[in-house]
Coordinates of C-alpha atoms in Angstrom, one line a residue:
M238 CA -2.8 -27.9 11.0
K239 CA -4.1 -26.2 13.8
K240 CA -0.6 -26.3 15.6
R241 CA 1.3 -23.6 17.6
F242 CA 4.3 -21.9 16.3
L243 CA 7.5 -21.7 18.3
K244 CA 6.5 -22.5 22.2
G245 CA 2.8 -22.2 21.5
L246 CA 2.2 -19.1 19.7
G247 CA -0.4 -18.9 17.5
I248 CA 0.1 -17.1 14.3
V249 CA -2.1 -14.3 12.5
I250 CA -1.6 -12.5 9.5
L251 CA -2.0 -8.5 9.1
G252 CA -5.8 -8.0 8.2
A253 CA -6.5 -6.0 5.4
G254 CA -9.7 -7.5 4.5
L255 CA -8.6 -8.5 1.1
L256 CA -11.6 -9.7 -1.2
A257 CA -11.5 -12.1 -3.9
G258 CA -14.4 -13.4 -6.2
C259 CA -15.3 -16.0 -8.6
S260 CA -12.8 -16.2 -11.5
S261 CA -13.7 -16.5 -15.1
N262 CA -13.2 -19.6 -17.1
S263 CA -12.9 -18.4 -20.5
S264 CA -9.3 -17.4 -20.3
D265 CA -6.7 -20.0 -21.2
G266 CA -3.7 -18.0 -19.3
E267 CA -1.9 -18.0 -22.7
N268 CA -0.6 -15.2 -24.6
N269 CA 1.6 -15.7 -27.8
G270 CA 2.3 -19.1 -26.8
K271 CA 3.5 -18.3 -23.1
L272 CA 1.6 -19.0 -20.0
V273 CA 0.6 -15.7 -18.5
I274 CA 0.5 -15.1 -14.6
D275 CA -0.9 -12.4 -12.9
V276 CA 0.4 -11.6 -9.3
F277 CA -1.3 -8.9 -7.0
N278 CA 1.2 -7.8 -4.3
I279 CA 0.5 -5.0 -1.7
K280 CA 4.1 -5.2 -0.4
V281 CA 5.0 -1.6 -1.9
E282 CA 8.4 -1.7 0.1
T283 CA 9.6 -4.7 -1.7
K284 CA 8.3 -4.3 -5.1
D285 CA 11.4 -3.8 -6.7
Q286 CA 12.7 -6.8 -5.0
L287 CA 9.7 -9.0 -6.3
E288 CA 10.0 -7.4 -10.1
A289 CA 14.1 -8.5 -9.7
M290 CA 12.9 -12.0 -8.8
I291 CA 10.0 -12.3 -11.4
E292 CA 12.7 -11.5 -14.2
K293 CA 15.1 -14.0 -13.1
Y294 CA 12.5 -16.7 -13.2
E295 CA 11.3 -15.6 -16.3
S296 CA 14.7 -15.9 -17.6
E297 CA 14.8 -19.7 -16.4
N298 CA 11.2 -20.5 -17.7
E299 CA 10.8 -18.7 -21.1
N300 CA 7.5 -19.9 -21.6
V301 CA 5.9 -18.1 -18.4
D302 CA 5.3 -14.4 -18.5
I303 CA 4.4 -13.1 -14.9
N304 CA 2.6 -9.6 -14.9
L305 CA 2.9 -7.9 -11.5
T306 CA 0.6 -5.2 -9.9
T307 CA 1.2 -3.9 -6.6
V308 CA -0.9 -1.7 -4.8
G309 CA -0.5 -0.2 -1.2
G310 CA -2.0 -1.9 1.9
G311 CA -5.3 -1.3 3.4
Q312 CA -8.4 -0.2 1.9
D313 CA -7.0 0.8 -1.4
A314 CA -5.4 -2.8 -2.0
A315 CA -8.5 -4.5 -0.7
S316 CA -10.9 -2.3 -3.2
A317 CA -8.3 -2.8 -6.4
L318 CA -8.1 -6.4 -5.9
Q319 CA -11.8 -6.6 -5.7
A320 CA -12.3 -4.7 -8.9
K321 CA -10.0 -7.0 -10.3
F322 CA -12.3 -9.8 -9.4
S323 CA -15.3 -8.0 -10.4
S324 CA -14.1 -7.4 -13.9
N325 CA -13.1 -10.9 -14.6
E326 CA -9.1 -10.0 -14.1
E327 CA -8.6 -12.3 -11.4
P328 CA -4.9 -12.7 -10.4
A329 CA -3.4 -16.4 -10.5
I330 CA -1.4 -15.2 -7.0
F331 CA -2.5 -12.8 -4.7
L332 CA -2.1 -11.9 -1.1
L333 CA -4.6 -12.9 1.6
G334 CA -5.0 -11.3 4.7
G335 CA -6.9 -12.5 7.9
L336 CA -8.7 -16.1 8.2
S337 CA -11.9 -14.6 7.7
D338 CA -10.8 -13.9 4.2
V339 CA -9.5 -17.5 3.8
E340 CA -12.8 -19.0 5.1
K341 CA -15.1 -16.5 3.4
Y342 CA -13.4 -17.2 -0.1
Q343 CA -11.8 -20.7 0.4
K344 CA -13.6 -22.3 -2.7
Y345 CA -11.8 -20.2 -4.8
L346 CA -8.1 -21.0 -3.2
L347 CA -6.1 -23.8 -4.0
D348 CA -5.4 -26.3 -1.1
V349 CA -1.5 -25.6 -1.0
S350 CA -0.5 -28.6 1.1
D351 CA 1.6 -30.5 -1.5
M352 CA 3.7 -27.6 -2.3
E353 CA 6.9 -28.0 -1.3
S354 CA 6.8 -24.3 0.4
A355 CA 4.0 -25.5 2.7
K356 CA 6.1 -28.7 3.8
T357 CA 9.1 -26.7 4.3
A358 CA 7.0 -23.9 6.5
I359 CA 8.0 -23.5 10.1
E360 CA 5.5 -25.5 12.1
G361 CA 2.6 -23.6 13.0
T362 CA 3.0 -20.9 10.4
L363 CA 0.4 -22.1 8.1
Q364 CA -2.1 -21.5 10.8
G365 CA -3.1 -18.2 9.8
A366 CA -4.2 -19.5 6.4
T367 CA -5.6 -22.6 7.3
V368 CA -9.3 -23.5 7.7
D369 CA -10.7 -26.8 8.4
D370 CA -7.2 -28.1 8.6
I371 CA -6.6 -27.4 5.1
P372 CA -4.2 -24.8 4.6
Y373 CA -5.0 -22.4 1.7
G374 CA -1.9 -20.1 1.6
I375 CA 2.1 -19.7 1.8
P376 CA 3.3 -17.4 4.2
L377 CA 5.2 -14.5 2.7
N378 CA 7.5 -14.1 5.6
I379 CA 7.3 -13.0 9.5
E380 CA 7.4 -9.4 10.4
G381 CA 6.9 -7.9 13.9
F382 CA 5.9 -4.6 15.2
G383 CA 6.2 -2.3 18.1
W384 CA 8.0 0.9 18.7
M385 CA 10.5 1.6 15.9
I386 CA 13.1 3.7 17.8
N387 CA 16.1 5.7 16.6
K388 CA 18.8 4.7 18.9
E389 CA 21.1 7.5 17.9
V390 CA 18.6 10.4 18.8
F391 CA 17.9 8.2 22.3
Q392 CA 21.9 8.0 22.9
S393 CA 22.2 11.6 22.1
A394 CA 19.2 12.3 24.7
G395 CA 21.2 10.4 27.1
V396 CA 18.7 7.7 27.1
D397 CA 19.7 4.1 27.1
P398 CA 17.1 1.9 25.2
A399 CA 18.1 -1.1 27.1
S400 CA 17.2 0.3 30.5
I401 CA 13.6 0.8 29.7
A402 CA 11.9 -2.1 31.5
S403 CA 8.8 -0.6 32.3
Y404 CA 5.8 1.7 31.1
D405 CA 7.1 4.4 33.3
D406 CA 10.5 4.2 32.3
F407 CA 9.3 4.4 28.3
V408 CA 7.5 7.8 29.6
K409 CA 10.3 9.0 31.3
A410 CA 12.0 8.3 28.2
V411 CA 9.7 10.3 26.1
E412 CA 9.6 13.0 28.6
T413 CA 13.2 13.6 28.5
I414 CA 13.5 13.2 24.9
D415 CA 10.9 15.7 24.4
S416 CA 13.0 18.5 26.8
K417 CA 15.8 18.1 24.4
K418 CA 14.0 17.9 21.0
E419 CA 15.3 21.6 20.1
E420 CA 18.8 20.4 20.5
L421 CA 18.2 17.3 18.9
G422 CA 16.8 18.9 16.0
L423 CA 13.5 17.1 16.1
E424 CA 10.1 18.3 15.4
A425 CA 8.6 16.1 18.0
V426 CA 9.3 12.7 19.9
F427 CA 6.6 10.6 17.9
G428 CA 5.9 10.4 14.2
F429 CA 2.6 8.2 14.4
S430 CA 0.6 7.8 11.5
G431 CA -3.0 9.0 12.5
K432 CA -4.1 9.2 9.2
E433 CA -3.4 5.3 8.2
D434 CA -6.2 2.9 9.3
W435 CA -3.8 0.3 9.4
V436 CA -1.3 1.7 11.5
V437 CA -3.9 2.2 14.0
S438 CA -5.3 -1.3 13.7
Q439 CA -1.6 -2.8 14.6
F440 CA -1.3 -0.6 17.2
S441 CA -4.5 -1.9 18.7
N442 CA -3.1 -5.6 18.6
H443 CA -0.9 -4.8 21.5
F444 CA -4.3 -4.3 24.0
T445 CA -6.4 -6.7 22.2
A446 CA -4.2 -9.8 21.7
P447 CA -3.8 -10.5 25.6
E448 CA -7.5 -10.0 25.9
F449 CA -7.9 -12.9 23.9
D450 CA -5.2 -14.7 25.9
N451 CA -2.8 -14.2 22.8
D452 CA -4.7 -17.2 20.8
L453 CA -5.4 -17.0 17.4
N454 CA -8.8 -18.9 17.4
K455 CA -10.4 -17.1 20.4
A456 CA -9.7 -13.9 18.7
Y457 CA -11.4 -15.2 15.5
E458 CA -14.6 -16.6 17.3
A459 CA -14.9 -13.7 19.7
S460 CA -18.4 -12.0 19.7
E461 CA -17.5 -9.3 21.6
L462 CA -14.3 -6.6 22.0
T463 CA -14.5 -5.5 25.9
F464 CA -11.2 -3.2 25.7
K465 CA -9.8 -5.1 28.9
Y466 CA -6.8 -3.3 28.6
G467 CA -8.6 0.0 27.7
N468 CA -6.8 1.9 30.5
R469 CA -3.3 1.3 29.2
L470 CA -4.6 1.9 25.5
K471 CA -5.4 5.5 26.7
E472 CA -2.4 6.0 28.5
Y473 CA -0.2 5.4 25.3
T474 CA -2.9 7.3 22.9
D475 CA -2.7 10.3 25.1
L476 CA 1.3 10.3 25.5
I477 CA 1.5 9.7 21.8
N478 CA -0.9 12.6 20.9
K479 CA 0.9 15.0 23.4
Y480 CA 4.1 14.5 21.8
N481 CA 3.2 13.9 18.3
V482 CA 4.0 15.6 15.1
Q483 CA 0.8 17.6 14.5
P484 CA -1.8 17.4 13.2
I485 CA -1.8 13.9 14.0
L486 CA -4.7 12.9 11.9
S487 CA -2.8 14.1 8.9
L488 CA 0.5 12.3 9.0
D489 CA 0.9 9.2 6.9
Y490 CA 3.1 6.5 6.3
S491 CA 5.4 8.1 3.8
T492 CA 5.8 11.1 5.8
S493 CA 6.2 9.4 9.0
V494 CA 9.0 6.9 7.8
E495 CA 10.6 8.4 4.5
E496 CA 10.7 12.2 5.7
L497 CA 10.6 12.0 9.6
F498 CA 12.0 9.1 10.9
T499 CA 15.0 8.5 8.4
N500 CA 15.7 12.3 8.7
N501 CA 16.2 12.2 12.7
K502 CA 13.3 14.6 13.0
V503 CA 11.4 12.0 15.3
A504 CA 12.6 9.2 17.7
I505 CA 9.8 6.9 18.0
I506 CA 7.3 5.4 15.1
H507 CA 4.7 2.7 15.7
Q508 CA 5.9 0.3 12.8
G509 CA 7.5 -3.0 12.2
N510 CA 10.7 -4.6 10.4
W511 CA 9.1 -4.4 7.2
I512 CA 10.5 -0.8 6.8
V513 CA 13.9 -1.9 6.7
P514 CA 14.0 -2.1 3.2
T515 CA 13.0 1.5 2.8
L516 CA 15.2 2.9 5.5
D517 CA 18.1 1.3 3.8
S518 CA 17.2 2.6 0.4
I519 CA 17.5 5.9 1.9
D520 CA 20.5 5.7 4.1
P521 CA 22.2 2.2 3.9
A522 CA 23.7 2.0 7.7
F523 CA 20.4 3.3 9.2
S524 CA 19.1 -0.4 10.0
K525 CA 22.2 -1.7 11.3
D526 CA 23.0 1.5 13.1
K527 CA 20.1 3.4 14.4
L528 CA 17.1 1.2 14.3
G529 CA 16.0 -0.2 17.1
I530 CA 12.6 -1.9 18.3
L531 CA 10.9 -1.4 22.0
P532 CA 8.3 -3.5 23.3
L533 CA 4.7 -2.2 24.7
F534 CA 3.8 -2.8 28.5
V535 CA 0.1 -3.7 28.5
D536 CA -1.0 -6.6 31.0
S537 CA 2.3 -6.1 33.0
D538 CA 4.0 -2.8 34.0
D539 CA 7.6 -4.5 33.6
Q540 CA 7.1 -7.4 31.1
G541 CA 6.9 -5.9 27.5
Y542 CA 5.8 -7.6 24.2
I543 CA 5.9 -6.7 20.6
S544 CA 3.4 -8.6 18.1
A545 CA 5.2 -11.0 15.6
G546 CA 4.2 -13.7 13.2
P547 CA 3.4 -14.5 9.3
S548 CA 1.9 -11.3 8.1
W549 CA 0.6 -12.4 4.7
F550 CA -0.1 -15.4 2.4
W551 CA 0.2 -16.3 -0.7
G552 CA -3.2 -17.6 -2.4
I553 CA -3.4 -19.4 -5.6
N554 CA -6.5 -19.3 -7.5
K555 CA -7.5 -22.6 -8.5
E556 CA -10.2 -21.7 -10.9
K557 CA -7.3 -20.7 -13.5
D558 CA -6.3 -22.7 -16.3
D559 CA -4.6 -26.1 -15.0
K560 CA -1.4 -25.0 -16.4
V561 CA -1.3 -21.5 -15.0
V562 CA -2.1 -23.0 -11.4
E563 CA 0.8 -25.4 -11.8
A564 CA 3.2 -22.6 -13.1
S565 CA 1.9 -20.4 -10.3
K566 CA 2.7 -23.1 -7.8
D567 CA 6.2 -23.6 -9.4
F568 CA 6.9 -20.1 -9.0
I569 CA 6.2 -19.7 -5.2
D570 CA 8.2 -22.8 -4.7
W571 CA 10.9 -21.3 -6.5
M572 CA 10.8 -18.2 -4.5
Y573 CA 11.2 -20.0 -1.1
T574 CA 12.9 -23.2 -1.9
S575 CA 15.7 -22.4 -4.5
D576 CA 19.1 -21.6 -3.4
Y577 CA 18.7 -18.2 -5.5
G578 CA 15.0 -17.4 -4.1
K579 CA 16.5 -18.2 -0.2
Q580 CA 19.3 -16.0 -1.0
Q581 CA 17.1 -13.2 -2.3
I582 CA 14.4 -13.5 0.8
I583 CA 17.3 -12.7 3.2
D584 CA 19.9 -10.4 1.3
E585 CA 17.3 -8.5 -0.7
F586 CA 14.2 -8.6 0.5
K587 CA 15.5 -8.5 4.0
Y588 CA 12.4 -11.1 5.2
I589 CA 12.6 -12.9 8.3
P590 CA 12.0 -16.2 6.7
A591 CA 8.6 -18.3 7.8
H592 CA 10.4 -21.5 6.0
E593 CA 13.0 -24.0 7.1
G594 CA 16.3 -24.1 5.2
Y595 CA 17.5 -20.6 6.3
E596 CA 20.1 -19.8 8.6
A597 CA 19.0 -17.4 11.8
D598 CA 22.4 -15.8 11.5
S599 CA 21.9 -14.8 8.0
I600 CA 19.5 -12.6 9.0
Q601 CA 21.0 -9.2 8.2
D602 CA 19.5 -6.2 10.4
P603 CA 19.8 -6.2 14.3
V604 CA 15.9 -5.5 14.6
S605 CA 15.0 -8.4 12.4
K606 CA 16.9 -10.6 14.4
E607 CA 15.4 -9.3 17.6
V608 CA 12.0 -10.0 16.4
Y609 CA 13.0 -13.7 15.7
Q610 CA 14.5 -14.0 19.1
A611 CA 11.3 -12.8 20.7
L612 CA 9.5 -15.4 18.9
L613 CA 12.0 -18.0 20.2
D614 CA 11.4 -16.7 23.7
G615 CA 7.6 -16.3 23.5
K616 CA 7.9 -12.6 24.0
S617 CA 5.6 -11.7 21.3
R618 CA 1.7 -11.3 20.7
V619 CA 0.1 -12.6 17.9
W620 CA -1.7 -10.7 15.2
A621 CA -4.9 -10.7 17.0
H622 CA -6.2 -7.6 14.8
N623 CA -6.6 -9.4 11.8
Q624 CA -9.4 -11.7 13.3
Y625 CA -11.2 -8.4 14.0
P626 CA -14.7 -8.5 12.0
N627 CA -14.7 -7.6 8.2
G628 CA -14.3 -4.0 8.0
F629 CA -14.2 -3.0 11.8
S630 CA -10.6 -1.7 11.9
Q631 CA -11.2 0.6 8.6
T632 CA -15.1 1.6 9.1
A633 CA -15.6 1.2 12.9
M634 CA -12.8 1.6 15.1
F635 CA -10.3 3.9 13.2
P636 CA -12.9 6.8 12.6
E637 CA -14.0 6.6 16.4
Y638 CA -10.1 6.7 17.1
Q639 CA -9.6 9.5 15.1
K640 CA -12.2 11.4 16.6
Y641 CA -10.9 10.9 20.3
L642 CA -7.6 12.2 18.9
N643 CA -9.0 15.3 17.7
G644 CA -10.9 15.8 21.0
D645 CA -14.4 15.2 19.4
I646 CA -15.4 12.5 21.8
T647 CA -14.5 11.2 25.2
W648 CA -12.6 8.3 25.7
E649 CA -15.5 6.4 27.2
E650 CA -17.6 7.1 23.9
F651 CA -14.9 5.6 22.0
I652 CA -14.7 2.3 23.8
K653 CA -18.7 2.0 23.9
T654 CA -19.0 2.7 20.2
S655 CA -16.2 0.5 19.2
S656 CA -17.6 -2.3 21.5
S657 CA -20.9 -2.0 20.1
K658 CA -19.7 -2.2 16.4
F659 CA -17.4 -5.2 17.0
T660 CA -20.2 -7.3 18.4
E661 CA -22.9 -6.0 15.6
M662 CA -20.2 -6.7 12.6
R663 CA -19.3 -9.8 14.1

């Protein structure tokens, strides 16, 4: 199962450190004659779409009752999931993040290799949930991230996004937009969410993936993080902090995306194509007319990369009643392989599919198409940050990064402490 995805790409999944535990066998998974399936979801931005999908499935399977719990990503989701397992309220279906999750809790996870949604997964996309050649999760979708830009603001500032072909070009673009921010009505050039540990973790990926040779297994097995490309990380960090909405440490996801970016108050944020449903719910034309994506230039000044691959995986709790397990498998298979499910994945969830049987041209928004093309062209990085030691992003690197942003420590101190913690926590 340890294959490469699209021209040798290893795939990893967004790491939020979700924890699972042993499930209770006392529950028969039935209520009033119906099979009850509890689903734990962290994708807040597609909660409504998933609820609609569940309602449709229940209408076609009257003996099944699906309960959905949605908690935002990061530590909140990890803690909420752990609490469910600790209180014997384990979900039947839940999202997994990181190979360390899968390996640590694989004895509770179902081998999904016989599922139709595993057989139709694009070659290599199961890798991020595969341990000892056994897949334990179904890929949710493919997601890519980098600099998400408002093309309309760029053009109003006289900057052509297509002309940015190097790190220096990016810096000049930022400086140009900043010089015109008052006439453009901007609060700042950047709306980087310095309050969110997962945003910082994803941002770090651009600089650590090449250190691990863009290889999933190397990242997972690495005993040290040297910050080989730390100088470029510092340059980008200082650039952000200089031209960001302040105070940067107080800027959360909602304010950055839903208030500033969608209202043309900032030109650049660090996010991925998963924000498309949110943007379009506020401005239906935003993703088609305004949204763009730019790469980061790390190990090369003139060759930029975004990060892309499967982000999360649906795991199925094999400790549940056999009927619940079978119904859970059927629901996931139906979601990704039925005609209705495939239509919803593209049109409503606005996902880049990780499964065969979809037409690339059916991907609606230009940025998602660009992410998909970057994968095909080998111009993306794997999600190496999900292979950091458990808790490293949230409890070690993130606090130190915030200290640097706030001017409390030097860059050298950030690198030294973060590197030491990486090895210690591994």
